[in-house]
PDB file of C-alpha atoms in Angstrom:
ATOM      1  CA  MET A   1     122.406 144.927 164.568  1.00 38.00           C
ATOM      2  CA  PRO A   2     125.660 146.943 164.613  1.00 44.00           C
ATOM      3  CA  VAL A   3     125.601 150.198 166.493  1.00 44.00           C
ATOM      4  CA  SER A   4     127.550 153.367 165.865  1.00 48.00           C
ATOM      5  CA  ASP A   5     127.602 154.953 169.314  1.00 48.00           C
ATOM      6  CA  GLY A   6     126.109 152.297 171.564  1.00 47.00           C
ATOM      7  CA  ARG A   7     122.583 153.682 171.259  1.00 49.00           C
ATOM      8  CA  ARG A   8     121.565 154.245 167.633  1.00 49.00           C
ATOM      9  CA  PRO A   9     121.783 151.792 164.741  1.00 47.00           C
ATOM     10  CA  ALA A  10     124.674 152.465 162.354  1.00 73.00           C
ATOM     11  CA  GLY A  11     122.323 152.537 159.369  1.00 88.00           C
ATOM     12  CA  ILE A  12     119.061 154.186 158.414  1.00 92.00           C
ATOM     13  CA  ASP A  13     115.708 152.850 157.337  1.00 92.00           C
ATOM     14  CA  PRO A  14     115.957 152.811 153.512  1.00 92.00           C
ATOM     15  CA  ARG A  15     112.308 153.863 153.240  1.00 94.00           C
ATOM     16  CA  ALA A  16     112.994 157.246 154.878  1.00 94.00           C
ATOM     17  CA  PRO A  17     115.009 158.745 151.992  1.00 94.00           C
ATOM     18  CA  ARG A  18     112.434 157.403 149.542  1.00 95.00           C
ATOM     19  CA  PHE A  19     109.651 159.142 151.482  1.00 96.00           C
ATOM     20  CA  ALA A  20     111.683 162.369 151.506  1.00 96.00           C
ATOM     21  CA  ALA A  21     112.209 162.006 147.756  1.00 97.00           C
ATOM     22  CA  SER A  22     108.438 161.674 147.283  1.00 97.00           C
ATOM     23  CA  VAL A  23     107.697 164.923 149.095  1.00 97.00           C
ATOM     24  CA  THR A  24     110.620 166.653 147.386  1.00 98.00           C
ATOM     25  CA  ALA A  25     109.433 165.452 143.957  1.00 98.00           C
ATOM     26  CA  VAL A  26     106.015 167.026 144.521  1.00 98.00           C
ATOM     27  CA  LEU A  27     107.619 170.309 145.575  1.00 98.00           C
ATOM     28  CA  LEU A  28     110.013 170.231 142.612  1.00 98.00           C
ATOM     29  CA  LEU A  29     107.189 169.532 140.176  1.00 98.00           C
ATOM     30  CA  ALA A  30     105.385 172.623 141.468  1.00 98.00           C
ATOM     31  CA  ALA A  31     108.631 174.618 141.300  1.00 98.00           C
ATOM     32  CA  THR A  32     109.257 173.505 137.718  1.00 98.00           C
ATOM     33  CA  PHE A  33     105.741 174.561 136.729  1.00 98.00           C
ATOM     34  CA  LEU A  34     106.090 177.959 138.440  1.00 98.00           C
ATOM     35  CA  ALA A  35     109.495 178.496 136.838  1.00 97.00           C
ATOM     36  CA  LEU A  36     108.094 177.641 133.406  1.00 97.00           C
ATOM     37  CA  ILE A  37     105.295 180.184 133.658  1.00 96.00           C
ATOM     38  CA  GLY A  38     107.410 182.827 135.391  1.00 95.00           C
ATOM     39  CA  SER A  39     109.938 185.377 134.257  1.00 95.00           C
ATOM     40  CA  SER A  40     112.628 182.801 133.473  1.00 94.00           C
ATOM     41  CA  THR A  41     110.946 181.759 130.225  1.00 95.00           C
ATOM     42  CA  ALA A  42     109.003 184.931 129.384  1.00 93.00           C
ATOM     43  CA  ARG A  43     109.733 186.863 126.240  1.00 90.00           C
ATOM     44  CA  ALA A  44     110.240 190.610 126.435  1.00 82.00           C
ATOM     45  CA  THR A  45     107.771 192.751 124.547  1.00 70.00           C
ATOM     46  CA  ALA A  46     108.100 196.299 123.381  1.00 52.00           C
ATOM     47  CA  SER A  47     106.350 198.636 125.770  1.00 52.00           C
ATOM     48  CA  PHE A  48     106.322 201.890 123.883  1.00 49.00           C
ATOM     49  CA  GLY A  49     104.361 203.327 120.985  1.00 45.00           C
ATOM     50  CA  TRP A  50     103.391 201.338 117.946  1.00 45.00           C
ATOM     51  CA  PHE A  51     105.833 198.514 118.835  1.00 47.00           C
ATOM     52  CA  ALA A  52     103.837 197.594 121.948  1.00 47.00           C
ATOM     53  CA  TYR A  53     100.997 196.269 119.784  1.00 47.00           C
ATOM     54  CA  GLN A  54     103.032 194.306 117.238  1.00 49.00           C
ATOM     55  CA  PRO A  55     103.117 190.531 117.843  1.00 53.00           C
ATOM     56  CA  LEU A  56     106.293 188.581 117.299  1.00 52.00           C
ATOM     57  CA  ALA A  57     106.262 186.697 114.012  1.00 51.00           C
ATOM     58  CA  ASP A  58     105.096 183.113 114.497  1.00 50.00           C
ATOM     59  CA  THR A  59     107.846 181.863 112.223  1.00 46.00           C
ATOM     60  CA  ASP A  60     110.608 183.669 114.112  1.00 47.00           C
ATOM     61  CA  VAL A  61     112.012 181.003 116.438  1.00 44.00           C
ATOM     62  CA  ALA A  62     115.663 182.061 116.346  1.00 45.00           C
ATOM     63  CA  PHE A  63     117.111 183.499 119.531  1.00 44.00           C
ATOM     64  CA  VAL A  64     117.427 187.238 119.305  1.00 47.00           C
ATOM     65  CA  GLY A  65     119.617 188.932 121.862  1.00 47.00           C
ATOM     66  CA  GLY A  66     117.529 190.830 124.373  1.00 53.00           C
ATOM     67  CA  SER A  67     114.324 189.001 123.502  1.00 88.00           C
ATOM     68  CA  TRP A  68     114.003 187.423 126.956  1.00 93.00           C
ATOM     69  CA  LEU A  69     112.357 189.280 129.823  1.00 94.00           C
ATOM     70  CA  LEU A  70     114.605 187.974 132.623  1.00 95.00           C
ATOM     71  CA  PRO A  71     117.785 189.942 131.790  1.00 94.00           C
ATOM     72  CA  SER A  72     115.832 193.200 131.801  1.00 93.00           C
ATOM     73  CA  LEU A  73     114.505 192.647 135.344  1.00 95.00           C
ATOM     74  CA  SER A  74     116.224 193.871 138.484  1.00 96.00           C
ATOM     75  CA  ILE A  75     117.732 191.356 140.900  1.00 96.00           C
ATOM     76  CA  VAL A  76     114.855 191.984 143.320  1.00 97.00           C
ATOM     77  CA  GLN A  77     112.313 191.261 140.569  1.00 96.00           C
ATOM     78  CA  ARG A  78     114.174 188.078 139.598  1.00 97.00           C
ATOM     79  CA  ALA A  79     114.238 186.953 143.246  1.00 97.00           C
ATOM     80  CA  ALA A  80     110.517 187.680 143.647  1.00 97.00           C
ATOM     81  CA  ASP A  81     109.571 185.172 140.931  1.00 97.00           C
ATOM     82  CA  PRO A  82     107.408 182.457 142.603  1.00 97.00           C
ATOM     83  CA  GLY A  83     109.420 179.692 140.953  1.00 97.00           C
ATOM     84  CA  PHE A  84     112.625 181.178 142.350  1.00 98.00           C
ATOM     85  CA  VAL A  85     111.148 181.413 145.850  1.00 98.00           C
ATOM     86  CA  LEU A  86     110.005 177.772 145.848  1.00 98.00           C
ATOM     87  CA  VAL A  87     113.325 176.494 144.461  1.00 98.00           C
ATOM     88  CA  LEU A  88     115.097 178.542 147.144  1.00 98.00           C
ATOM     89  CA  VAL A  89     112.985 176.865 149.849  1.00 98.00           C
ATOM     90  CA  ILE A  90     113.806 173.458 148.353  1.00 98.00           C
ATOM     91  CA  ALA A  91     117.517 174.335 148.274  1.00 98.00           C
ATOM     92  CA  VAL A  92     117.353 175.252 151.968  1.00 98.00           C
ATOM     93  CA  LEU A  93     115.711 171.867 152.660  1.00 97.00           C
ATOM     94  CA  PHE A  94     118.497 170.141 150.703  1.00 98.00           C
ATOM     95  CA  LEU A  95     121.065 172.057 152.770  1.00 98.00           C
ATOM     96  CA  TRP A  96     119.259 171.008 155.946  1.00 97.00           C
ATOM     97  CA  GLY A  97     119.382 167.401 154.738  1.00 95.00           C
ATOM     98  CA  VAL A  98     123.144 167.672 154.270  1.00 96.00           C
ATOM     99  CA  LEU A  99     123.937 169.408 157.565  1.00 97.00           C
ATOM    100  CA  ALA A 100     121.461 167.718 159.916  1.00 95.00           C
ATOM    101  CA  PRO A 101     119.603 164.877 158.190  1.00 93.00           C
ATOM    102  CA  ARG A 102     117.954 163.586 161.375  1.00 91.00           C
ATOM    103  CA  THR A 103     116.254 166.935 162.039  1.00 94.00           C
ATOM    104  CA  GLN A 104     115.276 167.633 158.431  1.00 95.00           C
ATOM    105  CA  PRO A 105     111.452 167.979 158.270  1.00 95.00           C
ATOM    106  CA  TRP A 106     110.836 164.955 156.026  1.00 94.00           C
ATOM    107  CA  SER A 107     113.006 162.735 158.244  1.00 93.00           C
ATOM    108  CA  VAL A 108     111.177 163.859 161.379  1.00 95.00           C
ATOM    109  CA  LEU A 109     107.790 163.401 159.707  1.00 95.00           C
ATOM    110  CA  TYR A 110     108.731 159.907 158.572  1.00 95.00           C
ATOM    111  CA  ARG A 111     110.057 158.854 161.998  1.00 92.00           C
ATOM    112  CA  ARG A 112     107.093 160.247 163.942  1.00 94.00           C
ATOM    113  CA  LEU A 113     104.143 159.459 161.675  1.00 93.00           C
ATOM    114  CA  LEU A 114     105.025 156.661 159.270  1.00 93.00           C
ATOM    115  CA  GLN A 115     107.783 154.504 160.748  1.00 93.00           C
ATOM    116  CA  PRO A 116     105.773 153.483 163.873  1.00 93.00           C
ATOM    117  CA  ARG A 117     103.036 152.120 161.583  1.00 93.00           C
ATOM    118  CA  LEU A 118     105.437 150.055 159.459  1.00 92.00           C
ATOM    119  CA  ALA A 119     107.233 146.814 160.130  1.00 94.00           C
ATOM    120  CA  ALA A 120     110.902 147.103 160.955  1.00 91.00           C
ATOM    121  CA  PRO A 121     113.095 147.245 157.853  1.00 91.00           C
ATOM    122  CA  ARG A 122     114.757 143.968 156.859  1.00 91.00           C
ATOM    123  CA  GLU A 123     118.104 145.727 156.607  1.00 92.00           C
ATOM    124  CA  LEU A 124     119.529 149.166 157.200  1.00 92.00           C
ATOM    125  CA  GLU A 125     121.525 151.228 154.717  1.00 92.00           C
ATOM    126  CA  ASP A 126     124.553 153.444 155.005  1.00 92.00           C
ATOM    127  CA  PRO A 127     123.348 157.035 155.591  1.00 93.00           C
ATOM    128  CA  ARG A 128     126.207 158.592 153.608  1.00 94.00           C
ATOM    129  CA  PRO A 129     124.913 157.983 150.038  1.00 95.00           C
ATOM    130  CA  PRO A 130     121.471 159.563 150.717  1.00 95.00           C
ATOM    131  CA  ARG A 131     123.183 162.475 152.450  1.00 95.00           C
ATOM    132  CA  PHE A 132     125.473 162.904 149.444  1.00 96.00           C
ATOM    133  CA  ALA A 133     122.392 162.796 147.191  1.00 97.00           C
ATOM    134  CA  GLN A 134     120.955 165.699 149.189  1.00 97.00           C
ATOM    135  CA  GLY A 135     124.186 167.557 148.442  1.00 97.00           C
ATOM    136  CA  VAL A 136     123.830 166.837 144.725  1.00 98.00           C
ATOM    137  CA  GLY A 137     120.269 168.193 144.826  1.00 98.00           C
ATOM    138  CA  LEU A 138     121.580 171.253 146.639  1.00 98.00           C
ATOM    139  CA  VAL A 139     124.228 171.883 143.974  1.00 98.00           C
ATOM    140  CA  VAL A 140     121.747 171.514 141.100  1.00 98.00           C
ATOM    141  CA  THR A 141     119.201 173.869 142.649  1.00 98.00           C
ATOM    142  CA  VAL A 142     121.805 176.437 143.729  1.00 98.00           C
ATOM    143  CA  VAL A 143     123.239 176.544 140.199  1.00 98.00           C
ATOM    144  CA  GLY A 144     119.731 177.152 138.841  1.00 98.00           C
ATOM    145  CA  LEU A 145     119.107 179.873 141.423  1.00 98.00           C
ATOM    146  CA  ALA A 146     122.440 181.588 140.751  1.00 98.00           C
ATOM    147  CA  LEU A 147     121.947 181.546 136.977  1.00 98.00           C
ATOM    148  CA  HIS A 148     118.413 182.885 137.377  1.00 98.00           C
ATOM    149  CA  ILE A 149     119.655 185.761 139.536  1.00 98.00           C
ATOM    150  CA  ALA A 150     122.381 186.367 136.924  1.00 97.00           C
ATOM    151  CA  GLY A 151     119.641 186.732 134.310  1.00 96.00           C
ATOM    152  CA  VAL A 152     120.092 183.490 132.374  1.00 97.00           C
ATOM    153  CA  PRO A 153     116.732 182.505 130.840  1.00 96.00           C
ATOM    154  CA  TRP A 154     115.524 178.920 131.295  1.00 97.00           C
ATOM    155  CA  ALA A 155     118.190 178.073 133.916  1.00 98.00           C
ATOM    156  CA  LEU A 156     115.713 177.862 136.803  1.00 98.00           C
ATOM    157  CA  PRO A 157     113.142 175.542 135.178  1.00 98.00           C
ATOM    158  CA  ILE A 158     115.896 173.314 133.778  1.00 98.00           C
ATOM    159  CA  ALA A 159     117.554 172.966 137.201  1.00 98.00           C
ATOM    160  CA  ALA A 160     114.204 172.329 138.885  1.00 98.00           C
ATOM    161  CA  ALA A 161     113.281 169.751 136.225  1.00 98.00           C
ATOM    162  CA  LEU A 162     116.608 167.924 136.613  1.00 98.00           C
ATOM    163  CA  ALA A 163     116.205 167.794 140.389  1.00 98.00           C
ATOM    164  CA  PHE A 164     112.579 166.672 139.942  1.00 98.00           C
ATOM    165  CA  ALA A 165     113.630 163.835 137.615  1.00 98.00           C
ATOM    166  CA  ALA A 166     116.147 162.568 140.174  1.00 98.00           C
ATOM    167  CA  ALA A 167     113.656 162.808 143.064  1.00 98.00           C
ATOM    168  CA  PHE A 168     110.949 161.125 140.972  1.00 98.00           C
ATOM    169  CA  LEU A 169     113.233 158.198 140.080  1.00 98.00           C
ATOM    170  CA  ASN A 170     114.056 157.731 143.762  1.00 97.00           C
ATOM    171  CA  ALA A 171     110.457 158.073 144.939  1.00 96.00           C
ATOM    172  CA  VAL A 172     108.838 155.812 142.348  1.00 97.00           C
ATOM    173  CA  PHE A 173     111.547 153.307 141.401  1.00 96.00           C
ATOM    174  CA  GLY A 174     113.940 153.470 144.355  1.00 94.00           C
ATOM    175  CA  LEU A 175     116.738 154.588 142.025  1.00 96.00           C
ATOM    176  CA  CYS A 176     118.781 157.233 143.840  1.00 96.00           C
ATOM    177  CA  LEU A 177     121.038 158.882 141.261  1.00 96.00           C
ATOM    178  CA  GLY A 178     123.020 160.772 143.906  1.00 95.00           C
ATOM    179  CA  CYS A 179     123.550 157.512 145.814  1.00 95.00           C
ATOM    180  CA  GLN A 180     124.787 155.827 142.640  1.00 96.00           C
ATOM    181  CA  LEU A 181     127.194 158.707 142.064  1.00 96.00           C
ATOM    182  CA  TYR A 182     128.425 158.333 145.654  1.00 95.00           C
ATOM    183  CA  LEU A 183     129.043 154.613 145.149  1.00 93.00           C
ATOM    184  CA  LEU A 184     130.881 155.286 141.880  1.00 93.00           C
ATOM    185  CA  LEU A 185     133.097 157.859 143.588  1.00 94.00           C
ATOM    186  CA  GLN A 186     133.658 155.387 146.432  1.00 92.00           C
ATOM    187  CA  ARG A 187     134.793 152.721 143.929  1.00 92.00           C
ATOM    188  CA  ILE A 188     137.385 155.037 142.438  1.00 91.00           C
ATOM    189  CA  GLY A 189     138.682 155.896 145.904  1.00 87.00           C
ATOM    190  CA  PHE A 190     137.168 159.331 146.487  1.00 86.00           C
ATOM    191  CA  PHE A 191     135.294 158.093 149.607  1.00 81.00           C
ATOM    192  CA  ARG A 192     136.257 155.399 152.098  1.00 79.00           C
ATOM    193  CA  PRO A 193     134.150 152.222 151.957  1.00 73.00           C
ATOM    194  CA  ALA A 194     131.428 151.989 154.575  1.00 63.00           C
ATOM    195  CA  ALA A 195     131.822 149.809 157.633  1.00 57.00           C
ATOM    196  CA  SER A 196     129.519 146.811 157.682  1.00 50.00           C
ATOM    197  CA  VAL A 197     125.954 147.919 158.428  1.00 43.00           C
TER     198      VAL A 197
END
């Protein structure tokens, strides 16, 4: 088995990123649900006089400027949305996975609790594609967070749902979209090919 520094294997157990994707998918599913029922998708209602008691017409589905609640909230109120808070926590975990993947909570949990109970992996994988995938998840969630803070309705649940779909595909089918993007960028010369693992 090749080694990178004389002590640790050059590759990682391919089951570790899949385990992390499983936990992340559960968190992202909860975040998507919270974002869908929170201020990001809520409609504004009139809060004064006779208008406060008038329902919106059921047939009126066209977007009307100012009909969403989110733009009328303060930045503090937008940041206090439970969906925003959970997506922020997930974004921090993605950042942790990019900066220090070995100390990221899901990696530590896998190494300490699950890996000792499993047989050794048949082969190791290059750690760079999963790390890049964490960066892609970070970008998607940060864009959703930034747009939510800027008052863009639906941005947060859409970003959370996109990140959930990617994590779900990795967890259930072993299809890492961020890893595939990394390999595509490597083929066109954006990244150097990996040394033999």
